[in-house]
Coordinates of N, CA and C in Angstrom, one line a residue:
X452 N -283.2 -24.8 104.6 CA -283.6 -23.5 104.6 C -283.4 -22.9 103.2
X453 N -284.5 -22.3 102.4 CA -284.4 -21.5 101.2 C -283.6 -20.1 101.5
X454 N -283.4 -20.2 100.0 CA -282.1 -19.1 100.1 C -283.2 -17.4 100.5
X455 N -285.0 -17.6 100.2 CA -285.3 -16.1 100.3 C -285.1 -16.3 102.1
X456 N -285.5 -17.2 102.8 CA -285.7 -17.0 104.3 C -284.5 -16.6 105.0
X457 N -283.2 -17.2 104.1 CA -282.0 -16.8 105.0 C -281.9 -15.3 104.4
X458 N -282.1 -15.1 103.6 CA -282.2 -13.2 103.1 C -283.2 -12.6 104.2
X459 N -283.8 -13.2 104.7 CA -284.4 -12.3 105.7 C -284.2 -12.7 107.2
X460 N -283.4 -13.0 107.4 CA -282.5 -13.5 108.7 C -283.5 -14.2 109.6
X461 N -284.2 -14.8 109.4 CA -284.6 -16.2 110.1 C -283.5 -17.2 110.7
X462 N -283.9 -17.2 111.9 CA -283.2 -18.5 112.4 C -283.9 -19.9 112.6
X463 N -283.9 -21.0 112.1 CA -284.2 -22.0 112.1 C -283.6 -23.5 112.6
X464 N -282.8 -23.4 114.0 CA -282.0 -23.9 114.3 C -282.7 -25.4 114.9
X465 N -284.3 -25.1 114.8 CA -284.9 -26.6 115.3 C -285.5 -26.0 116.5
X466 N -285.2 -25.2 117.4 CA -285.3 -24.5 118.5 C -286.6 -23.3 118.7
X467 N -288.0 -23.1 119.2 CA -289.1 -22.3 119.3 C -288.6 -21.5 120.2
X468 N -288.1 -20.2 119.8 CA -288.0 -19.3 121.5 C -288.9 -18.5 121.2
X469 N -289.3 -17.9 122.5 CA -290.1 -16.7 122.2 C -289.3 -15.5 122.6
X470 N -290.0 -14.9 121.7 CA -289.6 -13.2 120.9 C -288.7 -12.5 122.8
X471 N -287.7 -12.0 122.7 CA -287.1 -11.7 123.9 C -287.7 -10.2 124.3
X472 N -288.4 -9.5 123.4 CA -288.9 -8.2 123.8 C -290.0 -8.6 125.2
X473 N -289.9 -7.5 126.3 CA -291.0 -8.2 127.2 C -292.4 -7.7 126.5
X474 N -293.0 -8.8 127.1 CA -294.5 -8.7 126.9 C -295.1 -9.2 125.3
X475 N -294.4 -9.8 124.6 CA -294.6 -9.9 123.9 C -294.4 -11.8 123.7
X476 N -295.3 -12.6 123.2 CA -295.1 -13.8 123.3 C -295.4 -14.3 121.7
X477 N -295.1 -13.8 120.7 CA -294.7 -14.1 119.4 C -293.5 -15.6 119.4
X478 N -293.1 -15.9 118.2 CA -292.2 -17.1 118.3 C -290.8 -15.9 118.1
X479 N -290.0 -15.9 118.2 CA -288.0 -14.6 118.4 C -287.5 -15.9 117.1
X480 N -288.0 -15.9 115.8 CA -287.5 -16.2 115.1 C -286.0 -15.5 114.5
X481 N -285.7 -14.0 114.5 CA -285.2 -13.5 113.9 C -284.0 -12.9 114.7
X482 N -282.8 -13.1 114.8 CA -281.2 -12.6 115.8 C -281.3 -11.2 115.9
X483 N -280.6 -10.8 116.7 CA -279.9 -9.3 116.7 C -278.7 -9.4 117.5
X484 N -278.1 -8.6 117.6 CA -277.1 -8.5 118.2 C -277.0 -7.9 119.4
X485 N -276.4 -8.4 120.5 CA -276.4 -7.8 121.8 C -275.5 -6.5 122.1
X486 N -275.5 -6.1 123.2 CA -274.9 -4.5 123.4 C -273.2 -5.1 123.4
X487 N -272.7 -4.4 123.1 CA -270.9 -4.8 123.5 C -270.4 -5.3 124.7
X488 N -269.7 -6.1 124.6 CA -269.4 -6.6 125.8 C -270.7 -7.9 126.2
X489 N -271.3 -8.1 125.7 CA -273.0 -9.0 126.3 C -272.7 -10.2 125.0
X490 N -272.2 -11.3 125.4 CA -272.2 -12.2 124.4 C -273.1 -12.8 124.1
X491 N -273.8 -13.5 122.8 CA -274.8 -14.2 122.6 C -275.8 -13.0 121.8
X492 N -277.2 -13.7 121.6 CA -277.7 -12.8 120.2 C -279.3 -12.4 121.0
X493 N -280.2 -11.8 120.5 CA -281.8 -11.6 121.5 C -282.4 -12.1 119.9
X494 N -283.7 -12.8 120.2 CA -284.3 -13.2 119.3 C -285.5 -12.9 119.4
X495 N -285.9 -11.8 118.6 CA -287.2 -11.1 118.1 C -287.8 -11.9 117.1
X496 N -288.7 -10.7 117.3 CA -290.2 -11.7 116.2 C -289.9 -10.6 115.3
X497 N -290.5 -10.6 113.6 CA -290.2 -9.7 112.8 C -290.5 -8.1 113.2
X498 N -291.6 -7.4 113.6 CA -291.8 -6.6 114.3 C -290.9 -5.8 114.9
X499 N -290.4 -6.9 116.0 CA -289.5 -5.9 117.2 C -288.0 -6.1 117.0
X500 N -287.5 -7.2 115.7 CA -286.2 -6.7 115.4 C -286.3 -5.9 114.6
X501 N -287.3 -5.4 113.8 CA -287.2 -4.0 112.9 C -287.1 -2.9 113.6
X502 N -287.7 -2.9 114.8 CA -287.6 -1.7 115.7 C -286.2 -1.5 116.4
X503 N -285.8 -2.7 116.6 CA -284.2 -2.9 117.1 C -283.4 -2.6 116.4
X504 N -283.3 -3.0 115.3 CA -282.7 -2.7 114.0 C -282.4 -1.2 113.7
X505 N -283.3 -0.7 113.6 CA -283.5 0.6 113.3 C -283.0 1.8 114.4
X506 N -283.5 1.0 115.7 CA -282.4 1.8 116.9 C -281.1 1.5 117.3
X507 N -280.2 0.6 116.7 CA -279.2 -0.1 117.4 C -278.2 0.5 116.2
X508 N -277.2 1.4 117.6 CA -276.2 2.2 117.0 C -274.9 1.4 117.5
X509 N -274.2 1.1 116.3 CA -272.9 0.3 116.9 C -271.6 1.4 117.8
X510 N -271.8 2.1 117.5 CA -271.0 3.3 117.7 C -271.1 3.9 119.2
X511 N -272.6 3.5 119.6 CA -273.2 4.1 120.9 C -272.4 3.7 122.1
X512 N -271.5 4.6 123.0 CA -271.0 4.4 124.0 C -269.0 5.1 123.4
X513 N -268.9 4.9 122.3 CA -267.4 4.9 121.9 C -267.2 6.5 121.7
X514 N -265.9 6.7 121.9 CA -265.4 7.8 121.9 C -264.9 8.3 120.3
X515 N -265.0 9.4 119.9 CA -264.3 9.8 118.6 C -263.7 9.0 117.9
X516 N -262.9 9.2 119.0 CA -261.2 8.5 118.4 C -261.5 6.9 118.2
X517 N -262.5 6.4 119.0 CA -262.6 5.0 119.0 C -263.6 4.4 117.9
X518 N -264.3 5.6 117.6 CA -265.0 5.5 116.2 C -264.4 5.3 114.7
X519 N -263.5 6.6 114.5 CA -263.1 6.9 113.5 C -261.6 5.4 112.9
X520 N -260.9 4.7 114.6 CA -260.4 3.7 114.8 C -261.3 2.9 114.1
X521 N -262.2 2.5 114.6 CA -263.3 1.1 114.4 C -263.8 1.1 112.8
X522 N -264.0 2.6 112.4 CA -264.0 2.5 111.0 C -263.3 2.8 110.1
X523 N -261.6 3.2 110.2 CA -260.8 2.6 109.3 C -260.2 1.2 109.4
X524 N -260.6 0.6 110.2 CA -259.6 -0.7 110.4 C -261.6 -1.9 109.5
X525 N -262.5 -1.2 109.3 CA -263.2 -1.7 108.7 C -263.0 -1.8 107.2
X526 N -262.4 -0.6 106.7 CA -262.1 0.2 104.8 C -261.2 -1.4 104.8
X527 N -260.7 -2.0 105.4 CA -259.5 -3.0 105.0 C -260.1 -4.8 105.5
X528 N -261.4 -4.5 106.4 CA -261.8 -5.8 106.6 C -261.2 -6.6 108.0
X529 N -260.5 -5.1 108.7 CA -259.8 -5.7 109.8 C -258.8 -6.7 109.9
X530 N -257.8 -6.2 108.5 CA -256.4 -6.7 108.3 C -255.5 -5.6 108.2
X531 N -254.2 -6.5 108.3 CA -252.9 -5.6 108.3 C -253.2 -5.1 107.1
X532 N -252.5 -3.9 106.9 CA -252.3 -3.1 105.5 C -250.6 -2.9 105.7
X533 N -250.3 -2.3 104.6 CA -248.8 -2.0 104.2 C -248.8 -0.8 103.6
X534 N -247.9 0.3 103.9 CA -247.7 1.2 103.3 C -247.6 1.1 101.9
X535 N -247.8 2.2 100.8 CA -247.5 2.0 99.7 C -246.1 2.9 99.2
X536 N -246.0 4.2 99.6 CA -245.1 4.8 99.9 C -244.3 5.0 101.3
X537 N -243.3 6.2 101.3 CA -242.6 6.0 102.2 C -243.1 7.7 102.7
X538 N -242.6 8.3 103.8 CA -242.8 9.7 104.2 C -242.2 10.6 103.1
X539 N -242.0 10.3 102.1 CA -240.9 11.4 101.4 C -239.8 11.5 101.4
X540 N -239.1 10.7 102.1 CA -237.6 10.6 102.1 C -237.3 9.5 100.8
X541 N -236.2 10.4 100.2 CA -235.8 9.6 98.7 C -235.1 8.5 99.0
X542 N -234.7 8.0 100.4 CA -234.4 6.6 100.5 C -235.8 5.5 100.8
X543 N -236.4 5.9 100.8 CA -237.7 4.9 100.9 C -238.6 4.7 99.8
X544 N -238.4 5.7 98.8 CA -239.1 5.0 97.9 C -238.3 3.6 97.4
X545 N -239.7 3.3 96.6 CA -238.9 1.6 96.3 C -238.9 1.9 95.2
X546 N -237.9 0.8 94.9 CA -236.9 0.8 93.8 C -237.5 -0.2 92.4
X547 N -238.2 0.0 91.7 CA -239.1 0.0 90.6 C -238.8 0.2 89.5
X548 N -239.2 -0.6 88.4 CA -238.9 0.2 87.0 C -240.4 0.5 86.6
X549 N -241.2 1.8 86.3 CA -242.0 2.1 85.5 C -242.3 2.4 84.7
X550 N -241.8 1.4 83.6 CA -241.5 1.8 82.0 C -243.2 1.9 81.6
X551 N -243.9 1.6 82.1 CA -245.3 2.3 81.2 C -245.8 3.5 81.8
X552 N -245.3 3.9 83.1 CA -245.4 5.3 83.2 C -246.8 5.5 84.8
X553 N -247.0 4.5 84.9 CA -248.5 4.1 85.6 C -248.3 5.3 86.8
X554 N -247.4 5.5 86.8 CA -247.3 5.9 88.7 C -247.0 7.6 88.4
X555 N -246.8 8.1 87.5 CA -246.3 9.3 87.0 C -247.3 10.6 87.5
X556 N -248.4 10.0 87.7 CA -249.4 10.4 88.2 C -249.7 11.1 90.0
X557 N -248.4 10.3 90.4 CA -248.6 10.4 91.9 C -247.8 11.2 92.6
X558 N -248.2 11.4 94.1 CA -247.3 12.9 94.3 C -245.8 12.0 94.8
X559 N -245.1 12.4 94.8 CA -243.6 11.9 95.2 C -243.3 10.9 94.2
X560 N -243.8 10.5 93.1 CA -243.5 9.5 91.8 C -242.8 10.2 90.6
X561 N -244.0 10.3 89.6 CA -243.4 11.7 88.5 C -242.5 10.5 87.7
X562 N -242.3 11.0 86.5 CA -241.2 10.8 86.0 C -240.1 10.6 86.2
X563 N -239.3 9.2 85.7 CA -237.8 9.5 86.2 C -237.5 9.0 88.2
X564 N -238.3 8.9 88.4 CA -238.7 8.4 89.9 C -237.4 7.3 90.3
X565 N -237.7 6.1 89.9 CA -237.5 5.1 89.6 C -235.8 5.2 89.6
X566 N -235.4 3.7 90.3 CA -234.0 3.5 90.7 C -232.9 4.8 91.7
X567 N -231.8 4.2 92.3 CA -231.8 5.3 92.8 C -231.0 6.3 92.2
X568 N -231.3 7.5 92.5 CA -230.6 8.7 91.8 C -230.5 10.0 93.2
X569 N -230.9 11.1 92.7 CA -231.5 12.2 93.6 C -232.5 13.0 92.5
X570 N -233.4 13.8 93.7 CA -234.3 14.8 92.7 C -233.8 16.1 92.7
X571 N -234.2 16.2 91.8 CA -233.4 17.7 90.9 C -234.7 18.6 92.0
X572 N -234.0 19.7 91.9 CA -234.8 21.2 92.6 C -236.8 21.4 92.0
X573 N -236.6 21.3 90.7 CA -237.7 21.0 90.0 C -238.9 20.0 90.2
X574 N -237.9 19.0 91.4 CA -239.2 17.8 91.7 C -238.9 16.3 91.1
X575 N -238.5 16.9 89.7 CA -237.7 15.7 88.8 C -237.0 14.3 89.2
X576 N -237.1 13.3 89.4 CA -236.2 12.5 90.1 C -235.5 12.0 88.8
X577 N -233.7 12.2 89.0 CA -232.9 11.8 88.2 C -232.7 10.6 89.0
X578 N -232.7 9.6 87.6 CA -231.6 8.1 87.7 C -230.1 8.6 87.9
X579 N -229.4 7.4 88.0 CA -227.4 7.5 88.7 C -227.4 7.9 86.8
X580 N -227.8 6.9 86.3 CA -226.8 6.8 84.7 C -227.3 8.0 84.4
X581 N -228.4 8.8 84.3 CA -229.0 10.1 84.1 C -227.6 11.3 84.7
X582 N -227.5 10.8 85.9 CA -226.8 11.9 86.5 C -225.4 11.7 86.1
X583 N -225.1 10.0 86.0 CA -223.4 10.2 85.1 C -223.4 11.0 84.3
X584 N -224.5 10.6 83.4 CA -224.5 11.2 81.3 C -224.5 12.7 81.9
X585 N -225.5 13.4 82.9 CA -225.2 14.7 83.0 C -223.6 15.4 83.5
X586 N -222.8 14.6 84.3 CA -221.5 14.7 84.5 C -220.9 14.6 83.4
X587 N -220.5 13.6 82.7 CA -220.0 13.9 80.7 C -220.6 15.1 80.6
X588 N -221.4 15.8 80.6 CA -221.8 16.8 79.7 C -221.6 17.8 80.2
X589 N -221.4 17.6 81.8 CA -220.8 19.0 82.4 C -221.8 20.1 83.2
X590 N -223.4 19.1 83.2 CA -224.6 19.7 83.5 C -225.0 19.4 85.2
X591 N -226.2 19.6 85.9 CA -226.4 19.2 87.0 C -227.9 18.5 86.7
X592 N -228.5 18.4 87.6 CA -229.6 17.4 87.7 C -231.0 18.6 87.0
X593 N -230.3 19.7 87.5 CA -231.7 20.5 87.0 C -231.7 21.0 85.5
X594 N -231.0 20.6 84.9 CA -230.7 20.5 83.0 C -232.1 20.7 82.5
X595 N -232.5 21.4 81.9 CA -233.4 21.0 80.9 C -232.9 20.9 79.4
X596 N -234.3 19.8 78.7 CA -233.7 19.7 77.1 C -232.9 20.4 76.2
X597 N -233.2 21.9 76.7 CA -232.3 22.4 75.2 C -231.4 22.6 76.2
X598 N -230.8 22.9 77.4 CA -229.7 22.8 77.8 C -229.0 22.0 77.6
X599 N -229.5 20.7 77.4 CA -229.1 19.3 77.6 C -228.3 18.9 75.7
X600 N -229.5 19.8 74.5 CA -229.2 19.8 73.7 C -228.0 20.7 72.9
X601 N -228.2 21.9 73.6 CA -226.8 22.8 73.2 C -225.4 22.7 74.0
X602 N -225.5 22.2 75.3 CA -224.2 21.7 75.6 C -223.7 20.4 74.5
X603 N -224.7 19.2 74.7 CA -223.7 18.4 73.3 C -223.6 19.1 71.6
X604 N -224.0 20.0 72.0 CA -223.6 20.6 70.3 C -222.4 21.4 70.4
X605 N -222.2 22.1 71.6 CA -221.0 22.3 71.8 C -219.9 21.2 72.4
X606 N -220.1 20.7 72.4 CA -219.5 19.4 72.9 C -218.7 18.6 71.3
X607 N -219.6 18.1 71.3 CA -219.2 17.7 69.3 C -218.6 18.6 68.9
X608 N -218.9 19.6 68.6 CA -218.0 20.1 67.4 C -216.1 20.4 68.3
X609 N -216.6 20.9 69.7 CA -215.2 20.7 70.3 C -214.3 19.4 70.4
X610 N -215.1 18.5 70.3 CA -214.1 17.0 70.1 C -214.1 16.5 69.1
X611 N -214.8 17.0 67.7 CA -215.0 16.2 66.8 C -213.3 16.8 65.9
X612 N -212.7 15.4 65.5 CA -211.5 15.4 64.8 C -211.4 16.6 64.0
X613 N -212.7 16.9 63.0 CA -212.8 18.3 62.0 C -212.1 19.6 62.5
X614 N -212.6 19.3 63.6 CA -212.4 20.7 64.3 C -210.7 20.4 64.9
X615 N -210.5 19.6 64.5 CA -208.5 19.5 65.5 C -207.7 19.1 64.1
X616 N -208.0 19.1 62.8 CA -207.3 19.2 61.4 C -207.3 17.6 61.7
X617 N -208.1 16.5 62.0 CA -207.9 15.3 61.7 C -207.5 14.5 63.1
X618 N -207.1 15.1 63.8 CA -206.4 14.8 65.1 C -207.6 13.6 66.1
X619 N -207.2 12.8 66.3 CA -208.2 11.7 67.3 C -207.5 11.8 68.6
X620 N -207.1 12.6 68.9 CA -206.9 12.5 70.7 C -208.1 12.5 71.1
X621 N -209.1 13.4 71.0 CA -210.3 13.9 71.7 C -211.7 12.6 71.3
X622 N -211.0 11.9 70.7 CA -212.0 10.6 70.1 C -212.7 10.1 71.3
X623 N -212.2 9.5 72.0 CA -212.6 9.1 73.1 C -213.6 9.7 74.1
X624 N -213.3 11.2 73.9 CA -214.1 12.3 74.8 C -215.4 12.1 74.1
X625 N -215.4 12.4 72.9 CA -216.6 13.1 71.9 C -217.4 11.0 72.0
X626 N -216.9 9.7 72.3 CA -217.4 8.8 72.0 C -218.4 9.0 73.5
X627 N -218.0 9.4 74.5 CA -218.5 9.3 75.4 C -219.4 10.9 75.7
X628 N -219.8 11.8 75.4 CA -220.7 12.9 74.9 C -221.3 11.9 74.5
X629 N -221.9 11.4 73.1 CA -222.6 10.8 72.1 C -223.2 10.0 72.9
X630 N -222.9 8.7 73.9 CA -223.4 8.0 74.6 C -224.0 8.6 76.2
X631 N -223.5 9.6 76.6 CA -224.3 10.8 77.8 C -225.8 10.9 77.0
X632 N -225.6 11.6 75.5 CA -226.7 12.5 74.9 C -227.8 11.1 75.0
X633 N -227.3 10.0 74.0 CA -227.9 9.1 73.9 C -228.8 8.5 75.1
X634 N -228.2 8.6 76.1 CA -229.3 8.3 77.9 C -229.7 9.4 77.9
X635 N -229.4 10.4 78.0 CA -230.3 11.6 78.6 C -231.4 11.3 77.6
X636 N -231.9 11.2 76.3 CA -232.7 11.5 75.5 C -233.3 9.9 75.4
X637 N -233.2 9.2 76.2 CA -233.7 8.0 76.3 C -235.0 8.0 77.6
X638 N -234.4 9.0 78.5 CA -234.7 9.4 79.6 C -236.1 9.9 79.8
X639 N -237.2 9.8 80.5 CA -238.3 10.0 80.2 C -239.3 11.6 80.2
X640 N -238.2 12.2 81.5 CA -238.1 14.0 81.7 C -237.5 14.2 80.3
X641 N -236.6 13.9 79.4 CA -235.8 14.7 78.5 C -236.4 14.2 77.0
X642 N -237.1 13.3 76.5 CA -237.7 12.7 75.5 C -237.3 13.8 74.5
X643 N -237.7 14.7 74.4 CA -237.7 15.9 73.7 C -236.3 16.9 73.1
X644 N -235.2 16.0 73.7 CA -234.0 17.0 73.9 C -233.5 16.8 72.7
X645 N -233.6 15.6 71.9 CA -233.0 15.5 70.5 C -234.0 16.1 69.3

């Protein structure tokens, strides 16, 4: 069988039926499909499967719900699917790194998403090291950059030796400020804080 005849749904199985419409004694070269539930196919002549064709509602007999069923489980080819998200609860998203940003785009993603932390009031999702470095600095999740930037400037100059006539007790404090600032400003919400 050439490839135009099977484009036009010819059956050629070796077998002469005639055309299943009554009264009609043409050769039923061409399939259709039977009503639901009726197994097997009716074989029309070109004619009266155009007319079939053209009347035959797959839908006919189903209820709403059994429609709108029938045709999403088609959008997928009548396979399992998998959620992509979770309902919104910050324990269900998954745990991801999106260093090119792809997802930043989406509702419950955003910036900063990524690993677990909590979201700030703002929507913001802070990382844990996000929210340590904001603990060093004495901040909360809802920090923004220049907050972020004038607390370590107060920060420095309170631990920096200059300010204690030479004194390194506070060395240790001011090393760990410097490395908070350093993540926060690494951070994808705060880019801007330095």
């Amino acid at each position: 069988m050439s490839k135009r005849e099977r484009f036009h749904g010819r059956v050629s199985d070796g077998q002469a039926r005639p055309c299943d419409q009554p009264g009609c004694d043409a050769v039923g070269e061409f399939r259709a499909p039977r009503p639901r539930g009726q197994d097997g196919y009716y074989h029309f002549c070109l004619d009266h499967v155009r007319a079939y064709n053209a009347s035959y509602d797959f839908f006919d007999g189903m209820t709403p719900d059994q429609m709108q069923d029938a045709a999403s489980r088609a959008y997928t080819w009548d396979r399992p699917t998998w959620r992509i998200a979770g309902t919104g609860d910050d324990e269900e998203l998954p745990r991801v790194d999106d260093v090119l940003g792809m997802f930043d785009d989406l509702p419950g993603y955003g910036a900063g998403f990524l690993r677990a932390g909590r979201r700030a009031t703002n929507g913001r999702r802070v990382s844990r090291a996000d929210l340590a470095a904001l603990k060093v600095l004495g901040l909360d999740a809802d920090a923004e950059a220049k907050d972020i930037r004038n607390r370590y400037r107060t920060l420095v100059r309170s631990y920096h030796p200059d300010s204690h006539g030479g004194d390194r007790r506070h060395e240790s404090k001011l090393r760990a400020v410097i490395a908070a600032y350093k993540q926060l400003t690494r951070a994808p919400g705060t880019a801007d804080a330095g």
